[in-house]
């Protein structure tokens, strides 16, 4: 469903690769966790997947569509919520959601049903007519999540989704992620919260200094590490 | 004092992006050369205009000398500098004190309000000194050389120069702080900024009209008396000007002739300046942080019922329309954008209307203009077309369309909207603004020079068509070099070279297009002139449209 093949990215300094020749695949129905220390290349990888950055080399396909060859076609396959969702501060919540529904061409009947459902889940129905500038960080995060779920994407991509969410919203989001995958779609997300990754991910990839150092299920990672310890301990050992 | 200096440096660094500039020099060469190019090209491009200003001021000095009014020269320069500082000061003060993000980080730190206010004021002052220097130093030098002044004049002129930006800026800052703390304005800071800017423009324009009417409305006897006074008394005109800006009296008394009293007048000027600054700080200490905290309260909307939500959400819009509405909303609701992109379509027609209303045109002159219009319709039509293109070329709407989104641009780059829809939506906003300018101008002109429907249709259609290549060129520029990294929306417009480039290219293009088509229309055949105009405009529009639609999706990948 989401496939990266030998993807690399360098910024200003050509000798230092932010992402170095990484390959992995996210299968249908799978929650895929992407973990790594600060500056390891997680956000750069995600930005290349969601067409915010062009890789220097390699290929990224989303639902079989190459995101360099058919940028627009690929964009229709996913939705993305960044770690700090910067939204238009002068726009009202409801205007933002209508905009998202319009650009993803969501049919009138579906958009209302979905929006109402997620507004209820994240408890922001009362704030929906306020300017986004008046929202707290967590509320902006919730609004960005509702906006991203409007078109029921094939691949749901999130960068540090739990940061800023209250415990209930965090719990609800994990449930949404699981339901999303149970319907045959996929979730790809980065996180620093290793407990969450360990509990909800079907498979996990660990990235360090731009290189992928481990990919697999929790059992596979434990097996390779020769340890029955938690993901946190294995992560610390691998990234030392 | 150390803390104030350090804070001032921090604010100046933040405004200019000095640290980022040196970071780019090391790690991001491409961005560094872009910034370097801007740093060099903008001053170089302004050199001709600056020489023109100095020439005009020199000619003014000699002109005034010939009618025995050289003493008024310094006052004219003083007033020009002060008025410009006042106009730009409003935006700078609002930006630095109320719309800059740094205040939220600084409030929790153990820094006294006084130090924060003084440092912010100093950081604005640093820019205003450069600005005031460019305007007023040539005036001081021309007068000094012309009058054969000595070193004492130089010393006193230096002290006078030091006071120039402080007095108007202190007053502006104090007034703004006073208004912003008003409880009844809570949550309406955007509206306040727009009102402030329009009040500033209205004040200047009103002053100009009043001044023109004062000079032009007197009967022959009064005019004769005025001329006599001006020719016989060296300070006749100076007194008239002094009423507009009383502090200009002190400056003039100090510098026009250097006597012992000059030192006293400079001391008084310095004293008043210091007092105004102290007063501003005292007001600020009482109200500044309080108004910041209350200003953060954003006016909330009404709670929506299920029906209202359903009504709002189920109206489906096309992708181009969604982009159009979002872009328009951002323009209308962000004061800096509103003023820079939209206000011209209100101010320019208003200027036309007020000018014609206040300035009496003699019946013979009016008849002459109407005859000219009847005899040379082709030239008049092309002049009207050029005027209508002016609204398209000056709005800078497309030249900043991506830049205005700043950090939120990730959203519009991530959504699956075709290049065609992006172009239609974003250019559509610019065309709408231009159309408003055209409609308002026609309404203003129609009172005095009624135009035939065929003339209106022809000039409106060709005016809109002629500006399309400029609008698309602006979009092309902003697609290639968007300015997304800003902490204050003013920077998306003011620090954006795309605006300047589009303006210059647009003006040159319009001049050539109107010139060639107009000459062809006037000397050969009117239809040929309009035809050539249409073909060139359509040709360039199609070329830019094709280039943008082919490159936009790929360029969006290179925005950061």
PDB file of N, CA, C and O in Angstrom, chain A residues 12 47 51-54 71-72 75-76 82 86-88 90-91 94-96 98-99 102-105 108 111-112 115-116 125-126 129-131 133-134, chain B residues 27 190 298-304 309-310 312-317 319 322 326 329-330 333-334 407-408 410-411 413-418 557 560:
ATOM      1  N   UNK A  12      21.402  20.911   2.533  1.00  0.00           N
ATOM      2  CA  UNK A  12      22.504  21.776   2.075  1.00  0.00           C
ATOM      3  C   UNK A  12      23.830  21.055   1.950  1.00  0.00           C
ATOM      4  O   UNK A  12      24.473  21.071   0.907  1.00  0.00           O
ATOM      5  N   UNK A  47       7.796  13.664   5.027  1.00  0.00           N
ATOM      6  CA  UNK A  47       7.572  14.771   4.078  1.00  0.00           C
ATOM      7  C   UNK A  47       7.780  14.311   2.634  1.00  0.00           C
ATOM      8  O   UNK A  47       7.115  14.806   1.722  1.00  0.00           O
ATOM      9  N   UNK A  51       4.668  14.249  -0.362  1.00  0.00           N
ATOM     10  CA  UNK A  51       4.937  15.214  -1.447  1.00  0.00           C
ATOM     11  C   UNK A  51       5.197  16.637  -0.963  1.00  0.00           C
ATOM     12  O   UNK A  51       4.856  17.599  -1.642  1.00  0.00           O
ATOM     13  N   UNK A  52       5.812  16.760   0.206  1.00  0.00           N
ATOM     14  CA  UNK A  52       6.242  18.088   0.644  1.00  0.00           C
ATOM     15  C   UNK A  52       7.717  18.286   0.352  1.00  0.00           C
ATOM     16  O   UNK A  52       8.242  19.397   0.434  1.00  0.00           O
ATOM     17  N   UNK A  53       8.418  17.199   0.060  1.00  0.00           N
ATOM     18  CA  UNK A  53       9.841  17.241  -0.291  1.00  0.00           C
ATOM     19  C   UNK A  53      10.084  16.233  -1.403  1.00  0.00           C
ATOM     20  O   UNK A  53       9.428  15.194  -1.455  1.00  0.00           O
ATOM     21  N   UNK A  54      11.046  16.554  -2.260  1.00  0.00           N
ATOM     22  CA  UNK A  54      11.400  15.600  -3.321  1.00  0.00           C
ATOM     23  C   UNK A  54      12.638  14.811  -2.882  1.00  0.00           C
ATOM     24  O   UNK A  54      13.606  15.410  -2.425  1.00  0.00           O
ATOM     25  N   UNK A  71       2.010  12.974  -9.145  1.00  0.00           N
ATOM     26  CA  UNK A  71       1.958  13.613  -7.819  1.00  0.00           C
ATOM     27  C   UNK A  71       0.511  13.744  -7.335  1.00  0.00           C
ATOM     28  O   UNK A  71       0.184  13.393  -6.197  1.00  0.00           O
ATOM     29  N   UNK A  72      -0.345  14.221  -8.219  1.00  0.00           N
ATOM     30  CA  UNK A  72      -1.737  14.464  -7.839  1.00  0.00           C
ATOM     31  C   UNK A  72      -2.465  13.152  -7.507  1.00  0.00           C
ATOM     32  O   UNK A  72      -3.208  13.070  -6.519  1.00  0.00           O
ATOM     33  N   UNK A  75      -1.428  11.990  -4.177  1.00  0.00           N
ATOM     34  CA  UNK A  75      -1.983  12.804  -3.078  1.00  0.00           C
ATOM     35  C   UNK A  75      -3.407  12.375  -2.709  1.00  0.00           C
ATOM     36  O   UNK A  75      -3.834  12.564  -1.571  1.00  0.00           O
ATOM     37  N   UNK A  76      -4.139  11.869  -3.697  1.00  0.00           N
ATOM     38  CA  UNK A  76      -5.524  11.462  -3.424  1.00  0.00           C
ATOM     39  C   UNK A  76      -5.591  10.217  -2.542  1.00  0.00           C
ATOM     40  O   UNK A  76      -6.642   9.899  -1.991  1.00  0.00           O
ATOM     41  N   UNK A  82       0.616  16.676  10.388  1.00  0.00           N
ATOM     42  CA  UNK A  82       1.986  16.901  10.872  1.00  0.00           C
ATOM     43  C   UNK A  82       2.060  16.987  12.390  1.00  0.00           C
ATOM     44  O   UNK A  82       1.022  17.040  13.059  1.00  0.00           O
ATOM     45  N   UNK A  86       0.142  23.514  11.583  1.00  0.00           N
ATOM     46  CA  UNK A  86      -0.041  24.955  11.401  1.00  0.00           C
ATOM     47  C   UNK A  86      -1.238  25.122  10.473  1.00  0.00           C
ATOM     48  O   UNK A  86      -1.190  24.722   9.312  1.00  0.00           O
ATOM     49  N   UNK A  87      -2.320  25.663  11.004  1.00  0.00           N
ATOM     50  CA  UNK A  87      -3.535  25.846  10.196  1.00  0.00           C
ATOM     51  C   UNK A  87      -3.803  27.341  10.017  1.00  0.00           C
ATOM     52  O   UNK A  87      -3.247  28.155  10.745  1.00  0.00           O
ATOM     53  N   UNK A  88      -4.646  27.674   9.046  1.00  0.00           N
ATOM     54  CA  UNK A  88      -4.947  29.084   8.788  1.00  0.00           C
ATOM     55  C   UNK A  88      -5.661  29.688  10.001  1.00  0.00           C
ATOM     56  O   UNK A  88      -6.826  29.390  10.248  1.00  0.00           O
ATOM     57  N   UNK A  90      -6.877  32.602  10.663  1.00  0.00           N
ATOM     58  CA  UNK A  90      -8.006  33.531  10.480  1.00  0.00           C
ATOM     59  C   UNK A  90      -9.267  32.822   9.984  1.00  0.00           C
ATOM     60  O   UNK A  90     -10.298  33.452   9.785  1.00  0.00           O
ATOM     61  N   UNK A  91      -9.140  31.518   9.736  1.00  0.00           N
ATOM     62  CA  UNK A  91     -10.271  30.766   9.177  1.00  0.00           C
ATOM     63  C   UNK A  91     -11.009  30.054  10.307  1.00  0.00           C
ATOM     64  O   UNK A  91     -10.396  29.602  11.266  1.00  0.00           O
ATOM     65  N   UNK A  94     -15.112  25.393  10.877  1.00  0.00           N
ATOM     66  CA  UNK A  94     -16.057  24.804   9.920  1.00  0.00           C
ATOM     67  C   UNK A  94     -15.650  25.132   8.478  1.00  0.00           C
ATOM     68  O   UNK A  94     -15.822  24.328   7.565  1.00  0.00           O
ATOM     69  N   UNK A  95     -15.083  26.323   8.289  1.00  0.00           N
ATOM     70  CA  UNK A  95     -14.616  26.714   6.947  1.00  0.00           C
ATOM     71  C   UNK A  95     -13.444  25.830   6.514  1.00  0.00           C
ATOM     72  O   UNK A  95     -13.324  25.451   5.351  1.00  0.00           O
ATOM     73  N   UNK A  96     -12.592  25.509   7.492  1.00  0.00           N
ATOM     74  CA  UNK A  96     -11.452  24.641   7.194  1.00  0.00           C
ATOM     75  C   UNK A  96     -11.938  23.246   6.772  1.00  0.00           C
ATOM     76  O   UNK A  96     -11.473  22.682   5.783  1.00  0.00           O
ATOM     77  N   UNK A  98     -14.837  22.402   5.546  1.00  0.00           N
ATOM     78  CA  UNK A  98     -15.504  22.458   4.234  1.00  0.00           C
ATOM     79  C   UNK A  98     -14.464  22.517   3.124  1.00  0.00           C
ATOM     80  O   UNK A  98     -14.599  21.847   2.087  1.00  0.00           O
ATOM     81  N   UNK A  99     -13.416  23.287   3.359  1.00  0.00           N
ATOM     82  CA  UNK A  99     -12.329  23.384   2.379  1.00  0.00           C
ATOM     83  C   UNK A  99     -11.718  22.002   2.115  1.00  0.00           C
ATOM     84  O   UNK A  99     -11.541  21.595   0.960  1.00  0.00           O
ATOM     85  N   UNK A 102     -14.056  19.849   0.174  1.00  0.00           N
ATOM     86  CA  UNK A 102     -14.142  20.292  -1.227  1.00  0.00           C
ATOM     87  C   UNK A 102     -12.934  19.834  -2.040  1.00  0.00           C
ATOM     88  O   UNK A 102     -13.080  19.350  -3.158  1.00  0.00           O
ATOM     89  N   UNK A 103     -11.731  20.031  -1.474  1.00  0.00           N
ATOM     90  CA  UNK A 103     -10.535  19.707  -2.277  1.00  0.00           C
ATOM     91  C   UNK A 103     -10.372  18.193  -2.462  1.00  0.00           C
ATOM     92  O   UNK A 103      -9.761  17.759  -3.434  1.00  0.00           O
ATOM     93  N   UNK A 104     -10.930  17.411  -1.539  1.00  0.00           N
ATOM     94  CA  UNK A 104     -10.882  15.950  -1.719  1.00  0.00           C
ATOM     95  C   UNK A 104     -12.155  15.441  -2.423  1.00  0.00           C
ATOM     96  O   UNK A 104     -12.317  14.246  -2.574  1.00  0.00           O
ATOM     97  N   UNK A 105     -13.005  16.391  -2.824  1.00  0.00           N
ATOM     98  CA  UNK A 105     -14.237  16.068  -3.559  1.00  0.00           C
ATOM     99  C   UNK A 105     -15.075  14.995  -2.861  1.00  0.00           C
ATOM    100  O   UNK A 105     -15.520  14.021  -3.475  1.00  0.00           O
ATOM    101  N   UNK A 108     -21.469  15.174  -0.798  1.00  0.00           N
ATOM    102  CA  UNK A 108     -22.149  15.956   0.241  1.00  0.00           C
ATOM    103  C   UNK A 108     -22.680  15.086   1.376  1.00  0.00           C
ATOM    104  O   UNK A 108     -22.568  15.424   2.550  1.00  0.00           O
ATOM    105  N   UNK A 111     -19.672  13.665   3.572  1.00  0.00           N
ATOM    106  CA  UNK A 111     -18.865  14.609   4.336  1.00  0.00           C
ATOM    107  C   UNK A 111     -19.524  14.982   5.661  1.00  0.00           C
ATOM    108  O   UNK A 111     -18.884  15.036   6.695  1.00  0.00           O
ATOM    109  N   UNK A 112     -20.848  15.186   5.612  1.00  0.00           N
ATOM    110  CA  UNK A 112     -21.491  15.615   6.841  1.00  0.00           C
ATOM    111  C   UNK A 112     -21.488  14.507   7.889  1.00  0.00           C
ATOM    112  O   UNK A 112     -21.193  14.732   9.058  1.00  0.00           O
ATOM    113  N   UNK A 115     -17.911  14.132   9.265  1.00  0.00           N
ATOM    114  CA  UNK A 115     -17.491  15.271  10.102  1.00  0.00           C
ATOM    115  C   UNK A 115     -18.215  15.236  11.446  1.00  0.00           C
ATOM    116  O   UNK A 115     -17.598  15.390  12.496  1.00  0.00           O
ATOM    117  N   UNK A 116     -19.523  15.006  11.406  1.00  0.00           N
ATOM    118  CA  UNK A 116     -20.297  14.947  12.654  1.00  0.00           C
ATOM    119  C   UNK A 116     -19.735  13.856  13.576  1.00  0.00           C
ATOM    120  O   UNK A 116     -19.573  14.067  14.766  1.00  0.00           O
ATOM    121  N   UNK A 125     -17.165  20.020  18.717  1.00  0.00           N
ATOM    122  CA  UNK A 125     -18.338  20.499  17.980  1.00  0.00           C
ATOM    123  C   UNK A 125     -18.678  21.946  18.344  1.00  0.00           C
ATOM    124  O   UNK A 125     -19.003  22.760  17.478  1.00  0.00           O
ATOM    125  N   UNK A 126     -18.556  22.279  19.639  1.00  0.00           N
ATOM    126  CA  UNK A 126     -18.950  23.618  20.082  1.00  0.00           C
ATOM    127  C   UNK A 126     -17.998  24.703  19.589  1.00  0.00           C
ATOM    128  O   UNK A 126     -18.352  25.874  19.539  1.00  0.00           O
ATOM    129  N   UNK A 129     -17.268  26.905  15.074  1.00  0.00           N
ATOM    130  CA  UNK A 129     -17.530  28.183  14.393  1.00  0.00           C
ATOM    131  C   UNK A 129     -16.567  29.279  14.848  1.00  0.00           C
ATOM    132  O   UNK A 129     -16.723  30.441  14.503  1.00  0.00           O
ATOM    133  N   UNK A 130     -15.540  28.896  15.642  1.00  0.00           N
ATOM    134  CA  UNK A 130     -14.556  29.882  16.113  1.00  0.00           C
ATOM    135  C   UNK A 130     -13.370  29.939  15.155  1.00  0.00           C
ATOM    136  O   UNK A 130     -13.058  28.945  14.486  1.00  0.00           O
ATOM    137  N   UNK A 131     -12.661  31.083  15.111  1.00  0.00           N
ATOM    138  CA  UNK A 131     -11.447  31.134  14.289  1.00  0.00           C
ATOM    139  C   UNK A 131     -10.404  30.154  14.842  1.00  0.00           C
ATOM    140  O   UNK A 131     -10.291  29.996  16.056  1.00  0.00           O
ATOM    141  N   UNK A 133      -7.388  30.474  15.113  1.00  0.00           N
ATOM    142  CA  UNK A 133      -6.427  31.182  15.960  1.00  0.00           C
ATOM    143  C   UNK A 133      -6.801  31.120  17.438  1.00  0.00           C
ATOM    144  O   UNK A 133      -5.932  31.297  18.306  1.00  0.00           O
ATOM    145  N   UNK A 134      -8.073  30.888  17.754  1.00  0.00           N
ATOM    146  CA  UNK A 134      -8.488  30.844  19.159  1.00  0.00           C
ATOM    147  C   UNK A 134      -8.384  29.429  19.731  1.00  0.00           C
ATOM    148  O   UNK A 134      -8.633  29.211  20.914  1.00  0.00           O
TER     149      UNK A 134
ATOM    150  N   UNK B  27      25.263  26.858   5.296  1.00  0.00           N
ATOM    151  CA  UNK B  27      24.609  25.568   5.033  1.00  0.00           C
ATOM    152  C   UNK B  27      23.617  25.545   3.882  1.00  0.00           C
ATOM    153  O   UNK B  27      23.210  24.480   3.450  1.00  0.00           O
ATOM    154  N   UNK B 190      -7.553  42.862  14.706  1.00  0.00           N
ATOM    155  CA  UNK B 190      -7.438  42.931  13.249  1.00  0.00           C
ATOM    156  C   UNK B 190      -8.167  44.145  12.711  1.00  0.00           C
ATOM    157  O   UNK B 190      -7.657  44.877  11.869  1.00  0.00           O
ATOM    158  N   UNK B 298      -9.418  36.171  21.247  1.00  0.00           N
ATOM    159  CA  UNK B 298      -9.955  36.267  19.887  1.00  0.00           C
ATOM    160  C   UNK B 298     -11.465  36.114  19.946  1.00  0.00           C
ATOM    161  O   UNK B 298     -11.987  35.257  20.672  1.00  0.00           O
ATOM    162  N   UNK B 299     -12.133  36.977  19.193  1.00  0.00           N
ATOM    163  CA  UNK B 299     -13.601  36.957  19.224  1.00  0.00           C
ATOM    164  C   UNK B 299     -14.106  35.601  18.701  1.00  0.00           C
ATOM    165  O   UNK B 299     -13.729  35.160  17.621  1.00  0.00           O
ATOM    166  N   UNK B 300     -14.922  34.959  19.513  1.00  0.00           N
ATOM    167  CA  UNK B 300     -15.414  33.631  19.123  1.00  0.00           C
ATOM    168  C   UNK B 300     -16.711  33.751  18.328  1.00  0.00           C
ATOM    169  O   UNK B 300     -17.425  34.737  18.434  1.00  0.00           O
ATOM    170  N   UNK B 301     -16.981  32.717  17.541  1.00  0.00           N
ATOM    171  CA  UNK B 301     -18.205  32.714  16.744  1.00  0.00           C
ATOM    172  C   UNK B 301     -19.374  32.168  17.553  1.00  0.00           C
ATOM    173  O   UNK B 301     -19.195  31.670  18.663  1.00  0.00           O
ATOM    174  N   UNK B 302     -20.568  32.279  16.964  1.00  0.00           N
ATOM    175  CA  UNK B 302     -21.760  31.733  17.644  1.00  0.00           C
ATOM    176  C   UNK B 302     -21.724  30.218  17.575  1.00  0.00           C
ATOM    177  O   UNK B 302     -21.154  29.648  16.642  1.00  0.00           O
ATOM    178  N   UNK B 303     -22.318  29.574  18.568  1.00  0.00           N
ATOM    179  CA  UNK B 303     -22.429  28.111  18.512  1.00  0.00           C
ATOM    180  C   UNK B 303     -23.345  27.732  17.351  1.00  0.00           C
ATOM    181  O   UNK B 303     -24.401  28.354  17.180  1.00  0.00           O
ATOM    182  N   UNK B 304     -22.963  26.738  16.595  1.00  0.00           N
ATOM    183  CA  UNK B 304     -23.763  26.367  15.424  1.00  0.00           C
ATOM    184  C   UNK B 304     -24.695  25.197  15.745  1.00  0.00           C
ATOM    185  O   UNK B 304     -24.275  24.220  16.379  1.00  0.00           O
ATOM    186  N   UNK B 309     -24.728  23.663  10.736  1.00  0.00           N
ATOM    187  CA  UNK B 309     -23.513  22.919  10.332  1.00  0.00           C
ATOM    188  C   UNK B 309     -23.773  22.191   9.020  1.00  0.00           C
ATOM    189  O   UNK B 309     -22.957  22.212   8.107  1.00  0.00           O
ATOM    190  N   UNK B 310     -24.947  21.567   8.963  1.00  0.00           N
ATOM    191  CA  UNK B 310     -25.294  20.798   7.779  1.00  0.00           C
ATOM    192  C   UNK B 310     -25.349  21.707   6.547  1.00  0.00           C
ATOM    193  O   UNK B 310     -24.823  21.382   5.487  1.00  0.00           O
ATOM    194  N   UNK B 312     -23.813  24.538   6.111  1.00  0.00           N
ATOM    195  CA  UNK B 312     -22.473  25.031   5.765  1.00  0.00           C
ATOM    196  C   UNK B 312     -21.616  23.956   5.092  1.00  0.00           C
ATOM    197  O   UNK B 312     -20.818  24.263   4.208  1.00  0.00           O
ATOM    198  N   UNK B 313     -21.818  22.717   5.530  1.00  0.00           N
ATOM    199  CA  UNK B 313     -20.906  21.667   5.056  1.00  0.00           C
ATOM    200  C   UNK B 313     -21.332  21.007   3.753  1.00  0.00           C
ATOM    201  O   UNK B 313     -20.499  20.561   2.978  1.00  0.00           O
ATOM    202  N   UNK B 314     -22.638  20.944   3.533  1.00  0.00           N
ATOM    203  CA  UNK B 314     -23.096  20.142   2.389  1.00  0.00           C
ATOM    204  C   UNK B 314     -23.070  20.884   1.053  1.00  0.00           C
ATOM    205  O   UNK B 314     -23.256  20.282   0.011  1.00  0.00           O
ATOM    206  N   UNK B 315     -22.821  22.209   1.110  1.00  0.00           N
ATOM    207  CA  UNK B 315     -22.684  22.944  -0.172  1.00  0.00           C
ATOM    208  C   UNK B 315     -21.323  22.587  -0.756  1.00  0.00           C
ATOM    209  O   UNK B 315     -20.289  23.011  -0.249  1.00  0.00           O
ATOM    210  N   UNK B 316     -21.341  21.811  -1.814  1.00  0.00           N
ATOM    211  CA  UNK B 316     -20.082  21.335  -2.385  1.00  0.00           C
ATOM    212  C   UNK B 316     -19.506  22.364  -3.361  1.00  0.00           C
ATOM    213  O   UNK B 316     -20.230  22.920  -4.170  1.00  0.00           O
ATOM    214  N   UNK B 317     -18.196  22.618  -3.266  1.00  0.00           N
ATOM    215  CA  UNK B 317     -17.560  23.568  -4.195  1.00  0.00           C
ATOM    216  C   UNK B 317     -16.495  22.871  -5.010  1.00  0.00           C
ATOM    217  O   UNK B 317     -15.882  21.896  -4.568  1.00  0.00           O
ATOM    218  N   UNK B 319     -12.783  22.476  -6.818  1.00  0.00           N
ATOM    219  CA  UNK B 319     -11.440  22.710  -6.273  1.00  0.00           C
ATOM    220  C   UNK B 319     -10.974  24.146  -6.458  1.00  0.00           C
ATOM    221  O   UNK B 319     -10.443  24.760  -5.519  1.00  0.00           O
ATOM    222  N   UNK B 322     -12.769  26.366  -4.094  1.00  0.00           N
ATOM    223  CA  UNK B 322     -12.295  26.193  -2.716  1.00  0.00           C
ATOM    224  C   UNK B 322     -11.012  27.008  -2.501  1.00  0.00           C
ATOM    225  O   UNK B 322     -10.864  27.689  -1.476  1.00  0.00           O
ATOM    226  N   UNK B 326     -10.723  30.340  -0.037  1.00  0.00           N
ATOM    227  CA  UNK B 326      -9.744  30.336   1.056  1.00  0.00           C
ATOM    228  C   UNK B 326      -8.781  31.511   0.917  1.00  0.00           C
ATOM    229  O   UNK B 326      -8.497  32.225   1.885  1.00  0.00           O
ATOM    230  N   UNK B 329     -10.568  34.778   1.742  1.00  0.00           N
ATOM    231  CA  UNK B 329     -10.813  34.928   3.183  1.00  0.00           C
ATOM    232  C   UNK B 329      -9.542  35.360   3.901  1.00  0.00           C
ATOM    233  O   UNK B 329      -9.569  36.233   4.772  1.00  0.00           O
ATOM    234  N   UNK B 330      -8.413  34.744   3.532  1.00  0.00           N
ATOM    235  CA  UNK B 330      -7.144  35.094   4.181  1.00  0.00           C
ATOM    236  C   UNK B 330      -6.782  36.551   3.882  1.00  0.00           C
ATOM    237  O   UNK B 330      -6.268  37.253   4.753  1.00  0.00           O
ATOM    238  N   UNK B 333      -9.196  38.853   5.912  1.00  0.00           N
ATOM    239  CA  UNK B 333      -9.154  38.794   7.380  1.00  0.00           C
ATOM    240  C   UNK B 333      -7.786  39.093   7.970  1.00  0.00           C
ATOM    241  O   UNK B 333      -7.650  39.168   9.183  1.00  0.00           O
ATOM    242  N   UNK B 334      -6.747  39.205   7.144  1.00  0.00           N
ATOM    243  CA  UNK B 334      -5.424  39.530   7.681  1.00  0.00           C
ATOM    244  C   UNK B 334      -5.138  40.994   7.331  1.00  0.00           C
ATOM    245  O   UNK B 334      -4.984  41.326   6.153  1.00  0.00           O
ATOM    246  N   UNK B 407       3.864  29.270   7.076  1.00  0.00           N
ATOM    247  CA  UNK B 407       4.036  27.907   7.597  1.00  0.00           C
ATOM    248  C   UNK B 407       2.830  27.013   7.324  1.00  0.00           C
ATOM    249  O   UNK B 407       2.909  25.795   7.483  1.00  0.00           O
ATOM    250  N   UNK B 408       1.704  27.620   6.952  1.00  0.00           N
ATOM    251  CA  UNK B 408       0.538  26.782   6.663  1.00  0.00           C
ATOM    252  C   UNK B 408       0.565  26.260   5.224  1.00  0.00           C
ATOM    253  O   UNK B 408      -0.338  25.542   4.810  1.00  0.00           O
ATOM    254  N   UNK B 410       2.104  23.978   3.956  1.00  0.00           N
ATOM    255  CA  UNK B 410       2.151  22.513   3.846  1.00  0.00           C
ATOM    256  C   UNK B 410       0.790  21.966   3.405  1.00  0.00           C
ATOM    257  O   UNK B 410       0.712  20.986   2.656  1.00  0.00           O
ATOM    258  N   UNK B 411      -0.263  22.657   3.872  1.00  0.00           N
ATOM    259  CA  UNK B 411      -1.610  22.165   3.609  1.00  0.00           C
ATOM    260  C   UNK B 411      -1.963  22.261   2.124  1.00  0.00           C
ATOM    261  O   UNK B 411      -2.411  21.274   1.519  1.00  0.00           O
ATOM    262  N   UNK B 413       0.040  22.478  -0.267  1.00  0.00           N
ATOM    263  CA  UNK B 413       0.943  21.670  -1.103  1.00  0.00           C
ATOM    264  C   UNK B 413       0.610  20.197  -1.004  1.00  0.00           C
ATOM    265  O   UNK B 413       1.001  19.403  -1.851  1.00  0.00           O
ATOM    266  N   UNK B 414      -0.065  19.814   0.072  1.00  0.00           N
ATOM    267  CA  UNK B 414      -0.337  18.405   0.308  1.00  0.00           C
ATOM    268  C   UNK B 414      -1.667  17.960  -0.323  1.00  0.00           C
ATOM    269  O   UNK B 414      -1.825  16.794  -0.685  1.00  0.00           O
ATOM    270  N   UNK B 415      -2.597  18.886  -0.467  1.00  0.00           N
ATOM    271  CA  UNK B 415      -3.928  18.504  -0.956  1.00  0.00           C
ATOM    272  C   UNK B 415      -3.919  18.248  -2.472  1.00  0.00           C
ATOM    273  O   UNK B 415      -3.128  18.846  -3.191  1.00  0.00           O
ATOM    274  N   UNK B 416      -4.807  17.359  -2.933  1.00  0.00           N
ATOM    275  CA  UNK B 416      -4.801  17.009  -4.352  1.00  0.00           C
ATOM    276  C   UNK B 416      -5.588  17.994  -5.210  1.00  0.00           C
ATOM    277  O   UNK B 416      -6.664  17.678  -5.701  1.00  0.00           O
ATOM    278  N   UNK B 417      -5.065  19.183  -5.377  1.00  0.00           N
ATOM    279  CA  UNK B 417      -5.720  20.185  -6.218  1.00  0.00           C
ATOM    280  C   UNK B 417      -4.878  20.356  -7.478  1.00  0.00           C
ATOM    281  O   UNK B 417      -3.665  20.524  -7.394  1.00  0.00           O
ATOM    282  N   UNK B 418      -5.522  20.312  -8.626  1.00  0.00           N
ATOM    283  CA  UNK B 418      -4.768  20.397  -9.888  1.00  0.00           C
ATOM    284  C   UNK B 418      -4.144  21.788 -10.041  1.00  0.00           C
ATOM    285  O   UNK B 418      -4.622  22.763  -9.458  1.00  0.00           O
ATOM    286  N   UNK B 557       7.244  20.821  -4.506  1.00  0.00           N
ATOM    287  CA  UNK B 557       8.133  19.905  -3.782  1.00  0.00           C
ATOM    288  C   UNK B 557       9.402  20.611  -3.328  1.00  0.00           C
ATOM    289  O   UNK B 557      10.130  20.130  -2.462  1.00  0.00           O
ATOM    290  N   UNK B 560      10.499  24.010   0.375  1.00  0.00           N
ATOM    291  CA  UNK B 560      11.321  24.107   1.597  1.00  0.00           C
ATOM    292  C   UNK B 560      12.634  23.360   1.437  1.00  0.00           C
ATOM    293  O   UNK B 560      12.785  22.590   0.531  1.00  0.00           O
TER     294      UNK B 560
END
